Coordinates of C-alpha atoms in Angstrom, one line a residue:
Chain A
X1 CA 277.9 -23.3 120.0
X2 CA 274.2 -23.2 119.9
X3 CA 271.7 -24.9 122.1
X4 CA 268.3 -26.3 121.2
X5 CA 266.7 -27.9 118.3
X6 CA 266.5 -26.9 114.6
X7 CA 262.8 -26.1 115.2
X8 CA 263.7 -23.6 118.0
X9 CA 266.1 -21.8 115.7
X10 CA 263.5 -21.7 112.9
X11 CA 264.1 -21.7 109.2
X12 CA 265.6 -18.3 109.0
X13 CA 267.6 -18.6 112.2
X14 CA 269.0 -21.8 110.9
X15 CA 269.8 -20.3 107.5
X16 CA 271.6 -17.4 109.2
X17 CA 273.6 -19.7 111.5
X18 CA 274.5 -22.0 108.6
X19 CA 275.5 -19.2 106.2
X20 CA 277.9 -17.7 108.8
X21 CA 279.9 -20.9 108.6
X22 CA 280.3 -21.0 104.8
X23 CA 283.5 -20.0 103.0
X24 CA 283.4 -17.6 100.1
X25 CA 286.1 -16.5 97.6
X26 CA 286.8 -13.9 94.9
X27 CA 285.1 -16.1 92.3
X28 CA 281.8 -15.8 94.1
X29 CA 280.1 -12.8 92.5
X30 CA 277.0 -13.3 94.7
X31 CA 277.0 -15.6 97.6
X32 CA 274.2 -17.0 99.8
X33 CA 271.1 -15.0 100.6
X34 CA 269.4 -14.3 97.3
X35 CA 267.3 -16.4 95.0
X36 CA 270.5 -17.8 93.5
X37 CA 274.2 -17.4 93.6
X38 CA 276.5 -16.2 90.8
X39 CA 279.9 -17.6 90.2
X40 CA 282.6 -16.9 87.7
X41 CA 283.2 -19.5 85.1
X42 CA 286.6 -18.2 83.8
X43 CA 287.0 -20.5 80.8
X44 CA 283.4 -20.2 79.7
X45 CA 282.4 -23.7 81.0
X46 CA 281.3 -25.1 84.3
X47 CA 281.5 -28.7 85.7
X48 CA 278.5 -29.8 87.7
X49 CA 277.8 -32.8 89.8
X50 CA 275.3 -33.9 92.5
X51 CA 275.3 -36.5 95.3
X52 CA 272.7 -37.3 98.0
X53 CA 273.5 -38.8 101.4
X54 CA 270.6 -40.2 103.5
X55 CA 270.6 -40.7 107.3
X56 CA 271.0 -44.4 108.4
X57 CA 272.2 -45.3 105.0
X58 CA 275.3 -43.1 104.3
X59 CA 275.8 -41.8 107.9
X60 CA 274.4 -42.0 111.4
X61 CA 273.2 -39.1 113.6
X62 CA 275.8 -39.7 116.3
X63 CA 276.6 -36.9 118.7
X64 CA 279.9 -35.3 117.9
X65 CA 280.0 -36.7 114.4
X66 CA 278.2 -33.8 112.6
X67 CA 281.5 -32.4 111.2
X68 CA 282.6 -35.7 109.8
X69 CA 279.3 -36.2 108.0
X70 CA 279.6 -32.7 106.5
X71 CA 283.1 -33.5 105.3
X72 CA 282.0 -36.8 103.8
X73 CA 279.1 -35.2 102.0
X74 CA 281.4 -32.6 100.6
X75 CA 284.1 -35.1 99.7
X76 CA 281.8 -37.3 97.6
X77 CA 281.0 -34.3 95.4
X78 CA 284.3 -32.6 95.3
X79 CA 285.9 -35.9 94.2
X80 CA 283.4 -36.2 91.3
X81 CA 284.6 -32.8 90.1
X82 CA 288.2 -33.7 90.5
X83 CA 287.7 -36.9 88.5
X84 CA 286.8 -34.7 85.5
X85 CA 290.2 -33.0 85.8
X86 CA 288.6 -29.8 87.2
X87 CA 289.2 -27.8 90.4
X88 CA 286.0 -27.5 92.6
X89 CA 284.8 -23.9 92.9
X90 CA 281.6 -24.2 94.9
X91 CA 279.1 -26.4 96.7
X92 CA 275.3 -26.0 97.1
X93 CA 273.6 -27.7 100.1
X94 CA 270.1 -29.0 99.9
X95 CA 269.2 -30.0 103.5
X96 CA 266.3 -31.9 105.0
X97 CA 266.2 -32.1 108.8
X98 CA 263.7 -32.9 111.5
X99 CA 262.5 -30.0 113.6
X100 CA 263.6 -31.8 116.7
X101 CA 267.2 -32.4 115.5
X102 CA 269.9 -30.9 117.8
X103 CA 270.9 -27.7 116.0
X104 CA 274.5 -28.1 117.1
X105 CA 274.8 -31.3 115.1
X106 CA 273.6 -29.5 112.0
X107 CA 275.9 -26.5 112.5
X108 CA 278.8 -28.9 113.0
X109 CA 277.8 -30.6 109.8
X110 CA 277.9 -27.3 108.0
X111 CA 281.3 -26.5 109.4
X112 CA 282.6 -29.8 108.3
X113 CA 281.2 -29.3 104.8
X114 CA 282.8 -25.9 104.7
X115 CA 286.1 -27.1 105.9
X116 CA 286.3 -29.9 103.3
X117 CA 285.2 -27.4 100.6
X118 CA 287.9 -24.9 101.7
X119 CA 290.6 -27.6 101.3
X120 CA 289.9 -27.5 97.6
X121 CA 289.4 -23.7 97.5
X122 CA 285.7 -24.1 96.9
X123 CA 283.0 -21.9 98.4
X124 CA 279.6 -22.9 99.7
X125 CA 277.3 -20.5 97.9
X126 CA 273.8 -21.5 98.8
X127 CA 271.2 -24.1 99.1
X128 CA 267.9 -24.8 100.7
X129 CA 266.6 -26.1 104.0
X130 CA 263.3 -27.9 104.7
X131 CA 261.8 -30.0 107.4
X132 CA 261.4 -33.8 107.0
X133 CA 261.4 -37.0 109.0
X134 CA 265.1 -37.7 108.6
X135 CA 268.3 -35.9 107.6
X136 CA 269.1 -35.8 103.9
X137 CA 272.1 -33.9 102.5
X138 CA 271.9 -33.2 98.8
X139 CA 275.1 -31.6 97.7
X140 CA 275.9 -30.1 94.3
X141 CA 279.4 -29.2 93.3
X142 CA 280.7 -26.9 90.6
X143 CA 284.1 -26.9 89.1
X144 CA 286.5 -25.1 86.8
X145 CA 288.3 -27.0 84.1
X146 CA 290.9 -24.2 83.8
X147 CA 291.0 -24.7 80.1
X148 CA 291.4 -28.5 80.3
X149 CA 289.5 -31.0 78.2
X150 CA 287.2 -32.9 80.6
X151 CA 288.6 -36.4 81.4
X152 CA 285.7 -38.8 80.7
X153 CA 285.1 -42.4 81.6
X154 CA 285.0 -43.3 77.9
X155 CA 288.6 -42.5 76.9
X156 CA 290.6 -45.5 78.0
X157 CA 292.6 -47.0 75.1
X158 CA 294.1 -50.4 74.6
X159 CA 297.7 -50.3 75.9
X160 CA 297.0 -47.6 78.5
X161 CA 298.3 -48.1 82.0
X162 CA 295.8 -48.0 84.9
X163 CA 296.8 -46.0 87.9
X164 CA 295.3 -45.0 91.2
X165 CA 295.9 -42.1 93.6
X166 CA 294.6 -42.3 97.2
X167 CA 293.7 -45.0 99.6
X168 CA 291.6 -48.1 98.8
X169 CA 289.6 -50.2 101.3
X170 CA 290.1 -48.1 104.4
X171 CA 286.5 -46.9 104.5
X172 CA 285.1 -50.4 104.0
X173 CA 287.4 -51.7 106.8
X174 CA 286.3 -48.9 109.1
X175 CA 282.7 -49.7 108.4
X176 CA 283.2 -53.4 109.1
X177 CA 285.0 -52.7 112.3
X178 CA 282.2 -50.4 113.5
X179 CA 279.6 -53.0 112.6
X180 CA 281.5 -55.6 114.7
X181 CA 281.9 -53.2 117.6
X182 CA 285.7 -53.2 117.1
X183 CA 286.1 -49.6 116.0
X184 CA 288.3 -48.8 119.0
X185 CA 291.0 -51.1 117.9
X186 CA 291.6 -49.3 114.6
X187 CA 290.7 -45.7 115.0
X188 CA 292.4 -44.6 111.8
X189 CA 290.3 -46.9 109.7
X190 CA 287.1 -45.8 111.4
X191 CA 288.2 -42.2 110.8
X192 CA 288.7 -43.0 107.1
X193 CA 285.2 -44.4 107.0
X194 CA 283.7 -41.3 108.7
X195 CA 285.7 -38.8 106.8
X196 CA 287.4 -39.8 103.5
X197 CA 290.2 -37.8 102.2
X198 CA 290.2 -37.8 98.5
X199 CA 293.3 -36.5 96.6
X200 CA 291.5 -33.7 94.9
X201 CA 294.5 -32.0 93.3
X202 CA 295.5 -35.3 91.7
X203 CA 292.6 -35.0 89.3
X204 CA 293.7 -31.9 87.5
X205 CA 297.3 -33.1 87.6
X206 CA 296.3 -36.4 86.0
X207 CA 294.5 -34.4 83.3
X208 CA 297.6 -32.4 82.7
X209 CA 299.6 -35.6 82.5
X210 CA 297.4 -36.9 79.7
X211 CA 295.0 -39.1 81.5
X212 CA 292.7 -40.7 78.9
X213 CA 289.9 -41.7 81.3
X214 CA 289.2 -41.1 85.0
X215 CA 286.7 -41.9 87.7
X216 CA 286.5 -41.6 91.5
X217 CA 286.1 -44.8 93.4
X218 CA 282.8 -44.3 95.3
X219 CA 281.3 -47.8 94.9
X220 CA 284.4 -50.0 94.8
X221 CA 287.5 -50.3 92.5
X222 CA 286.1 -53.2 90.4
X223 CA 282.6 -51.6 90.1
X224 CA 283.9 -48.1 89.2
X225 CA 286.5 -49.4 86.8
X226 CA 283.7 -51.5 85.3
X227 CA 282.0 -48.2 84.3
X228 CA 285.3 -47.1 82.6
X229 CA 285.6 -50.5 80.8
X230 CA 282.0 -50.3 79.7
X231 CA 282.1 -46.7 78.5
X232 CA 285.5 -47.2 76.8
X233 CA 284.7 -50.6 75.3
X234 CA 287.8 -52.2 76.8
X235 CA 288.9 -54.9 79.2
X236 CA 290.8 -53.7 82.3
X237 CA 293.2 -56.1 84.0
X238 CA 294.5 -55.3 87.4
X239 CA 297.7 -56.8 88.9
X240 CA 296.9 -58.1 92.4
X241 CA 300.6 -57.7 93.3
X242 CA 300.2 -54.0 92.7
X243 CA 297.3 -53.8 95.2
X244 CA 298.5 -55.4 98.4
X245 CA 296.4 -54.7 101.5
X246 CA 298.7 -52.7 103.8
X247 CA 299.5 -53.7 107.4
X248 CA 296.6 -51.8 108.9
X249 CA 294.0 -53.5 106.6
X250 CA 295.6 -56.9 107.3
X251 CA 295.5 -56.4 111.1
X252 CA 291.8 -55.3 110.9
X253 CA 290.9 -58.2 108.7
X254 CA 292.6 -60.7 111.0
X255 CA 290.5 -59.3 113.9
X256 CA 287.3 -59.9 111.9
X257 CA 288.3 -63.1 110.1
X258 CA 287.9 -61.5 106.7
X259 CA 290.0 -61.2 103.5
X260 CA 291.5 -57.6 103.4
X261 CA 291.8 -57.8 99.6
X262 CA 288.0 -57.7 99.5
X263 CA 288.1 -54.2 100.9
X264 CA 290.7 -53.1 98.4
X265 CA 288.8 -54.4 95.4
X266 CA 285.2 -53.8 96.4
X267 CA 285.2 -51.2 99.2
X268 CA 283.6 -47.8 98.3
X269 CA 283.6 -44.3 99.7
X270 CA 287.3 -43.7 100.0
X271 CA 287.1 -41.7 96.8
X272 CA 290.6 -42.2 95.5
X273 CA 290.9 -41.4 91.8
X274 CA 291.6 -44.1 89.2
X275 CA 292.7 -43.2 85.7
X276 CA 294.2 -44.5 82.6
X277 CA 297.3 -43.0 81.0
X278 CA 299.1 -43.6 77.7
X279 CA 301.8 -46.1 78.1
X280 CA 304.5 -43.5 77.7
X281 CA 303.0 -40.9 80.1
X282 CA 304.9 -40.0 83.3
X283 CA 302.5 -40.7 86.2
X284 CA 302.1 -37.6 88.3
X285 CA 303.3 -37.6 91.9
X286 CA 301.1 -39.8 94.1
X287 CA 299.8 -42.0 91.3
X288 CA 300.8 -45.7 91.1
X289 CA 300.3 -48.2 88.3
X290 CA 297.9 -51.1 89.1
X291 CA 297.1 -52.6 85.7
X292 CA 296.6 -52.3 82.0
X293 CA 294.0 -51.7 79.4
X294 CA 293.4 -54.6 77.0
X295 CA 291.2 -55.2 74.0
X296 CA 288.2 -57.4 74.6
X297 CA 284.7 -57.5 75.9
X298 CA 284.2 -54.8 78.6
X299 CA 285.2 -56.3 82.0
X300 CA 287.5 -55.8 84.9
X301 CA 289.7 -58.8 85.7
X302 CA 292.5 -59.4 88.3
X303 CA 295.5 -61.2 87.0
X304 CA 293.5 -62.2 83.9
X305 CA 290.5 -63.7 85.7
X306 CA 287.2 -62.5 87.0
X307 CA 287.5 -61.9 90.8
X308 CA 284.9 -64.0 92.6
X309 CA 282.3 -62.2 94.8
X310 CA 280.5 -58.9 94.7
X311 CA 282.0 -56.0 92.7
X312 CA 280.3 -53.2 94.5
X313 CA 277.1 -51.6 95.6
X314 CA 273.7 -51.2 94.0
X315 CA 272.0 -48.5 96.0
X316 CA 268.6 -50.2 95.8
X317 CA 270.0 -53.3 97.5
X318 CA 270.3 -55.8 94.6
X319 CA 273.7 -57.4 94.1
X320 CA 275.6 -57.1 90.9
Chain B
X1 CA 255.7 -47.5 80.4
X2 CA 257.6 -49.7 82.8
X3 CA 256.2 -52.1 85.4
X4 CA 257.5 -53.0 88.8
X5 CA 259.3 -51.2 91.6
X6 CA 262.4 -49.1 91.7
X7 CA 264.1 -52.0 93.4
X8 CA 263.3 -54.3 90.5
X9 CA 264.9 -51.9 88.0
X10 CA 267.9 -51.5 90.2
X11 CA 270.1 -48.4 90.5
X12 CA 271.6 -48.7 87.1
X13 CA 268.4 -49.7 85.3
X14 CA 266.7 -46.7 87.0
X15 CA 269.5 -44.3 86.0
X16 CA 269.3 -45.6 82.4
X17 CA 265.5 -45.2 82.3
X18 CA 265.6 -41.7 83.8
X19 CA 268.4 -40.5 81.6
X20 CA 266.5 -41.5 78.5
X21 CA 263.9 -39.0 79.5
X22 CA 266.1 -36.0 80.0
X23 CA 266.4 -33.1 77.4
X24 CA 269.9 -31.9 76.3
X25 CA 270.9 -28.9 74.2
X26 CA 274.0 -27.6 72.4
X27 CA 275.2 -25.9 75.5
X28 CA 275.6 -29.2 77.2
X29 CA 279.2 -30.2 76.4
X30 CA 278.9 -33.4 78.5
X31 CA 275.6 -34.7 79.7
X32 CA 274.6 -37.4 82.1
X33 CA 276.6 -40.6 82.6
X34 CA 280.0 -39.4 83.8
X35 CA 281.3 -38.2 87.2
X36 CA 280.0 -34.8 86.4
X37 CA 278.5 -32.8 83.5
X38 CA 280.1 -29.9 81.6
X39 CA 278.0 -26.9 80.5
X40 CA 278.9 -23.8 78.6
X41 CA 278.9 -20.5 80.6
X42 CA 278.9 -18.1 77.6
X43 CA 279.4 -14.8 79.6
X44 CA 282.0 -16.3 82.0
X45 CA 279.5 -16.6 84.9
X46 CA 277.0 -19.1 86.1
X47 CA 273.9 -18.7 88.2
X48 CA 273.2 -21.6 90.6
X49 CA 270.3 -22.4 93.0
X50 CA 269.0 -25.4 94.9
X51 CA 265.6 -26.5 96.2
X52 CA 264.5 -29.6 98.1
X53 CA 261.0 -31.1 98.0
X54 CA 260.0 -33.8 100.5
X55 CA 257.2 -36.3 100.2
X56 CA 254.1 -35.6 102.3
X57 CA 255.3 -32.0 102.9
X58 CA 255.7 -30.6 99.4
X59 CA 253.9 -33.3 97.4
X60 CA 252.0 -36.6 97.8
X61 CA 252.8 -39.9 96.1
X62 CA 249.5 -40.1 94.3
X63 CA 249.2 -42.4 91.3
X64 CA 249.1 -40.5 88.1
X65 CA 250.6 -37.4 89.7
X66 CA 254.3 -38.1 89.1
X67 CA 254.6 -35.8 86.2
X68 CA 253.0 -32.9 88.1
X69 CA 255.5 -33.4 91.0
X70 CA 258.4 -33.3 88.6
X71 CA 257.1 -30.1 87.0
X72 CA 256.7 -28.6 90.4
X73 CA 260.2 -29.5 91.5
X74 CA 261.7 -28.0 88.3
X75 CA 259.5 -24.9 88.5
X76 CA 260.7 -24.0 92.0
X77 CA 264.3 -24.0 90.8
X78 CA 263.8 -22.5 87.4
X79 CA 261.9 -19.6 89.0
X80 CA 264.8 -18.9 91.3
X81 CA 267.1 -18.5 88.3
X82 CA 264.6 -16.4 86.4
X83 CA 264.3 -14.1 89.5
X84 CA 268.0 -13.2 89.1
X85 CA 267.3 -12.1 85.5
X86 CA 268.9 -15.2 84.0
X87 CA 267.7 -17.9 81.6
X88 CA 267.9 -21.4 83.0
X89 CA 270.3 -23.6 81.3
X90 CA 270.3 -26.9 83.2
X91 CA 269.0 -28.9 86.2
X92 CA 270.6 -31.6 88.3
X93 CA 268.3 -34.1 90.1
X94 CA 269.3 -35.6 93.4
X95 CA 266.7 -38.3 94.1
X96 CA 265.9 -40.4 97.2
X97 CA 263.3 -43.1 96.6
X98 CA 262.2 -46.3 98.4
X99 CA 263.0 -49.5 96.7
X100 CA 259.3 -50.5 96.7
X101 CA 258.2 -47.3 94.9
X102 CA 256.3 -47.8 91.7
X103 CA 259.0 -47.2 89.0
X104 CA 256.4 -45.6 86.7
X105 CA 255.7 -42.9 89.2
X106 CA 259.4 -42.0 89.2
X107 CA 259.7 -42.1 85.5
X108 CA 256.6 -39.9 85.1
X109 CA 258.2 -37.5 87.6
X110 CA 261.4 -37.4 85.6
X111 CA 259.4 -36.8 82.4
X112 CA 257.6 -33.9 84.2
X113 CA 260.8 -32.4 85.4
X114 CA 262.2 -32.7 81.9
X115 CA 259.2 -31.1 80.3
X116 CA 259.2 -28.1 82.6
X117 CA 263.0 -27.7 82.1
X118 CA 262.4 -27.8 78.3
X119 CA 259.9 -25.0 78.5
X120 CA 262.8 -22.7 79.5
X121 CA 265.3 -24.3 77.2
X122 CA 267.1 -26.0 80.1
X123 CA 268.7 -29.4 79.9
X124 CA 268.7 -32.0 82.7
X125 CA 272.4 -32.9 82.9
X126 CA 272.8 -35.3 85.8
X127 CA 272.2 -36.1 89.4
X128 CA 272.2 -39.0 91.8
X129 CA 269.8 -41.6 92.9
X130 CA 269.8 -43.4 96.3
X131 CA 267.4 -45.5 98.4
X132 CA 265.7 -44.1 101.4
X133 CA 262.4 -44.4 103.3
X134 CA 260.6 -41.6 101.4
X135 CA 260.9 -39.6 98.2
X136 CA 263.0 -36.5 98.3
X137 CA 263.7 -34.4 95.2
X138 CA 266.8 -32.2 95.5
X139 CA 267.0 -30.1 92.4
X140 CA 269.8 -27.7 91.5
X141 CA 269.4 -25.2 88.6
X142 CA 272.0 -23.3 86.6
X143 CA 271.4 -20.2 84.6
X144 CA 272.9 -17.9 82.1
X145 CA 272.8 -14.1 82.7
X146 CA 273.5 -13.4 79.1
X147 CA 275.6 -10.5 80.1
X148 CA 273.0 -9.0 82.4
X149 CA 273.8 -7.7 85.9
X150 CA 272.1 -10.1 88.4
X151 CA 268.9 -8.6 89.9
X152 CA 269.2 -9.0 93.7
X153 CA 266.8 -8.6 96.5
X154 CA 268.9 -5.7 97.9
X155 CA 268.4 -3.1 95.1
X156 CA 264.9 -1.6 95.8
X157 CA 265.0 2.2 96.0
X158 CA 262.7 4.7 97.5
X159 CA 260.2 5.8 94.8
X160 CA 260.4 2.5 92.8
X161 CA 257.2 0.9 91.7
X162 CA 256.5 -2.7 92.8
X163 CA 255.2 -5.0 90.1
X164 CA 254.3 -8.6 89.8
X165 CA 254.1 -11.0 86.8
X166 CA 252.2 -14.3 87.2
X167 CA 249.4 -15.6 89.3
X168 CA 249.0 -15.1 93.1
X169 CA 247.1 -17.3 95.4
X170 CA 246.0 -20.1 93.0
X171 CA 248.3 -22.7 94.5
X172 CA 247.2 -21.9 98.1
X173 CA 243.5 -22.0 97.0
X174 CA 244.1 -25.4 95.3
X175 CA 245.7 -26.8 98.4
X176 CA 242.9 -25.6 100.7
X177 CA 240.3 -27.1 98.3
X178 CA 242.2 -30.5 98.3
X179 CA 242.4 -30.4 102.1
X180 CA 238.7 -29.8 102.3
X181 CA 237.9 -32.6 99.8
X182 CA 236.5 -30.0 97.3
X183 CA 239.1 -30.3 94.6
X184 CA 236.6 -31.4 92.0
X185 CA 234.8 -28.1 92.1
X186 CA 237.8 -26.0 91.1
X187 CA 240.1 -28.2 89.0
X188 CA 242.0 -25.2 87.6
X189 CA 243.1 -24.2 91.1
X190 CA 244.0 -27.7 92.0
X191 CA 246.1 -27.9 88.8
X192 CA 247.8 -24.6 89.8
X193 CA 248.7 -26.2 93.2
X194 CA 250.0 -29.4 91.6
X195 CA 251.8 -27.7 88.8
X196 CA 252.7 -24.0 89.1
X197 CA 253.4 -22.1 85.9
X198 CA 256.0 -19.5 86.7
X199 CA 256.5 -16.8 84.0
X200 CA 260.2 -17.6 83.5
X201 CA 260.9 -15.3 80.5
X202 CA 259.5 -12.4 82.6
X203 CA 262.7 -12.5 84.7
X204 CA 265.2 -11.6 82.1
X205 CA 262.7 -9.1 80.5
X206 CA 262.4 -7.4 83.9
X207 CA 266.2 -7.2 84.2
X208 CA 266.4 -5.7 80.7
X209 CA 263.7 -3.1 81.7
X210 CA 265.8 -1.9 84.6
X211 CA 264.4 -3.9 87.5
X212 CA 266.2 -2.8 90.7
X213 CA 265.3 -5.9 92.8
X214 CA 263.4 -9.1 92.1
X215 CA 262.3 -12.3 93.9
X216 CA 260.1 -15.2 93.1
X217 CA 257.1 -15.7 95.4
X218 CA 257.6 -19.2 96.9
X219 CA 256.5 -18.5 100.5
X220 CA 253.9 -15.8 100.0
X221 CA 253.8 -12.2 98.6
X222 CA 254.2 -10.5 102.0
X223 CA 256.9 -12.9 103.2
X224 CA 258.9 -12.7 100.0
X225 CA 258.6 -9.0 99.6
X226 CA 259.6 -8.9 103.3
X227 CA 263.0 -10.3 102.2
X228 CA 263.3 -7.5 99.6
X229 CA 262.4 -4.9 102.1
X230 CA 264.9 -6.2 104.6
X231 CA 267.7 -6.6 102.1
X232 CA 267.1 -3.2 100.6
X233 CA 266.4 -1.3 103.8
X234 CA 263.0 0.0 102.6
X235 CA 259.3 -0.1 103.4
X236 CA 257.2 -1.6 100.6
X237 CA 253.5 -0.6 100.5
X238 CA 251.1 -2.5 98.4
X239 CA 247.7 -1.3 97.1
X240 CA 245.0 -3.7 98.0
X241 CA 243.0 -2.3 95.0
X242 CA 245.7 -3.5 92.7
X243 CA 245.5 -7.1 94.0
X244 CA 241.9 -8.1 93.8
X245 CA 241.2 -11.8 94.1
X246 CA 239.8 -12.9 90.8
X247 CA 236.4 -14.6 90.3
X248 CA 237.9 -18.1 90.6
X249 CA 239.5 -17.4 93.9
X250 CA 236.3 -15.7 95.2
X251 CA 234.2 -18.6 94.2
X252 CA 236.6 -21.1 95.9
X253 CA 236.8 -19.0 99.0
X254 CA 233.0 -18.8 99.2
X255 CA 232.8 -22.6 99.1
X256 CA 235.3 -22.8 102.0
X257 CA 234.1 -19.8 104.1
X258 CA 237.5 -18.1 103.7
X259 CA 238.9 -14.7 102.7
X260 CA 240.4 -15.1 99.2
X261 CA 242.7 -12.1 99.8
X262 CA 244.6 -14.3 102.3
X263 CA 245.6 -16.5 99.4
X264 CA 246.7 -13.5 97.3
X265 CA 248.9 -12.0 100.1
X266 CA 250.2 -15.1 101.9
X267 CA 249.9 -18.1 99.5
X268 CA 253.1 -19.6 98.3
X269 CA 254.3 -21.9 95.5
X270 CA 252.8 -20.1 92.6
X271 CA 256.2 -18.7 91.8
X272 CA 255.2 -15.5 90.1
X273 CA 258.0 -12.9 90.0
X274 CA 257.8 -9.7 91.9
X275 CA 260.2 -6.8 91.2
X276 CA 260.8 -3.2 91.8
X277 CA 261.3 -0.8 88.9
X278 CA 262.4 2.9 88.7
X279 CA 259.3 5.1 88.6
X280 CA 260.0 6.1 85.0
X281 CA 260.5 2.5 83.7
X282 CA 258.1 1.0 81.2
X283 CA 256.9 -2.2 82.8
X284 CA 257.5 -5.2 80.4
X285 CA 254.5 -7.1 79.0
X286 CA 252.7 -9.2 81.6
X287 CA 253.9 -7.1 84.6
X288 CA 251.4 -5.0 86.6
X289 CA 252.1 -2.4 89.3
X290 CA 250.9 -3.3 92.8
X291 CA 252.6 -0.8 95.1
X292 CA 255.5 1.5 95.9
X293 CA 258.8 1.6 97.7
X294 CA 259.0 4.0 100.6
X295 CA 261.6 5.1 103.1
X296 CA 261.3 3.6 106.6
X297 CA 261.9 0.6 108.7
X298 CA 262.0 -2.5 106.6
X299 CA 258.4 -3.8 106.4
X300 CA 255.7 -4.7 104.0
X301 CA 252.4 -2.9 104.4
X302 CA 249.0 -2.9 102.6
X303 CA 247.4 0.5 102.1
X304 CA 249.8 1.9 104.7
X305 CA 249.1 -0.6 107.5
X306 CA 250.4 -4.0 108.6
X307 CA 248.1 -6.7 107.3
X308 CA 246.9 -8.9 110.2
X309 CA 247.6 -12.6 110.2
X310 CA 250.5 -14.8 109.1
X311 CA 252.8 -13.5 106.4
X312 CA 254.0 -16.9 105.0
X313 CA 255.7 -20.2 105.9
X314 CA 258.5 -21.2 108.1
X315 CA 259.5 -24.6 106.9
X316 CA 260.2 -25.8 110.5
X317 CA 256.6 -25.0 111.4
X318 CA 257.0 -21.9 113.6
X319 CA 254.8 -18.9 112.6
X320 CA 256.3 -15.6 111.7

């Protein structure tokens, strides 16, 4: 535990306190504390991704929630790496924080980031801290393909089966509950919003099973499969019967007077993985079929028709 | 040229416009547009570093200055990679921007980032964009050691010569001139502040010449050599006679009634490289000796004495 503000720790005190909380591993040839870190890249390639989370947009500065914010920031990046078919190896944290921020919140955030990274075996090897008017977490992730061909968005082929691994809609439901002041009634959905649990290992397993395309669902199932459809030049049709909202989502939706299927099809931030597989592939454990790849203009349909309503988020606030 | 705001382009329009401006190279196996990028790591290792620049702290949103801000953001990261003895291979850009920001400023910034990266042969392989109340540029850099041992801060040895490559104090002088409204009198110093020109290739050359420690000067010569002294457990003594402010700095300091040596010893953001070499090493072209490594408590002295005044910057505003 620390007491006081970020400013009272100072830049170098903050860096020292943060660094003490960061996991390392044998693949880290040089960890935090120099101009740069050095990592092994055993197959001669490295996967890299970046995500930025902004206070009051992606998270709130609530007391006691620092660890969940750190986990969420890590999860968004680690899921991107997994969606290529790679295992995450390291994170870098670029951090903006006000000098008057409670230092404990920030150290909890770092601990959460480190815990989530450690779940995948990834280290946190460095970063940067600077002062600013609000908290921004800019996380970069590196990954190891372990000899695999990267699984792109562009590889879906007509006849492939579409499959998902992980939860859909929980985070959106949790957010709606919090907004309505009903978070206490469904704590597991609120927890899913604050702290998504992507199925990281499912990414490399899907690659090994022959996945032809893959993406993590950060903006919504329809929106993210829309990227796959566009990149692959195919139409993706989902079967609503394969995507039933579960009891928890139905109960929460009833409390709010909403349609739980909206959360399943358009909710983001759960970071499940969605992939296409050849029709004769055996889906790996945890994956379930939800639709098929068809010829046609790039689009995502449900039971053959465009689903009404919004597909997902545009981060500058325009609908699409 | 584009007209309108970031919000009118939308997230995906912005990403498309940014991506079109980013250089790639043969080592980029998979560039922007997927969940992650894939790069070659020819010697089985990768160097990684991160830096964050915040509006109104590291740069201002002046019309026509977007390209310089992009160059500066790239330079800070590329210099970190060079300071390990590596050649930069790629940048990632995590970007926060208000929806009402002039889109041209942002595209100019991306073009500047890309140009600076291209000077080192680095690609810009991906990133993330999100809305927020001010502009934040979170840049990560990757590098290739090309078989070299990374040059750390911790390797300085008693008897080594201390040497620098690149300019010292120009950026601080430019900043002081701008603050005083006298930028027009010394446009080259203002340009150095807006757009530092680190000597990237000097990093790998120093490693090849046997440099025992190296760092880039981002916070000030005394402050950054202080990190080397602390990490190496040595005292570093600089010779003031080897670090004379040049005519341009002297003229600017006279205009402002300041001591130009303060800029040389404590000015940051020029990103020259400073390194230690064995006493019998031949300094590579562009490097000049400025002092020696001594036994003793970790400290940086000038002509044997502690230099009065501030050593450099603490980013949370406390002096050190």
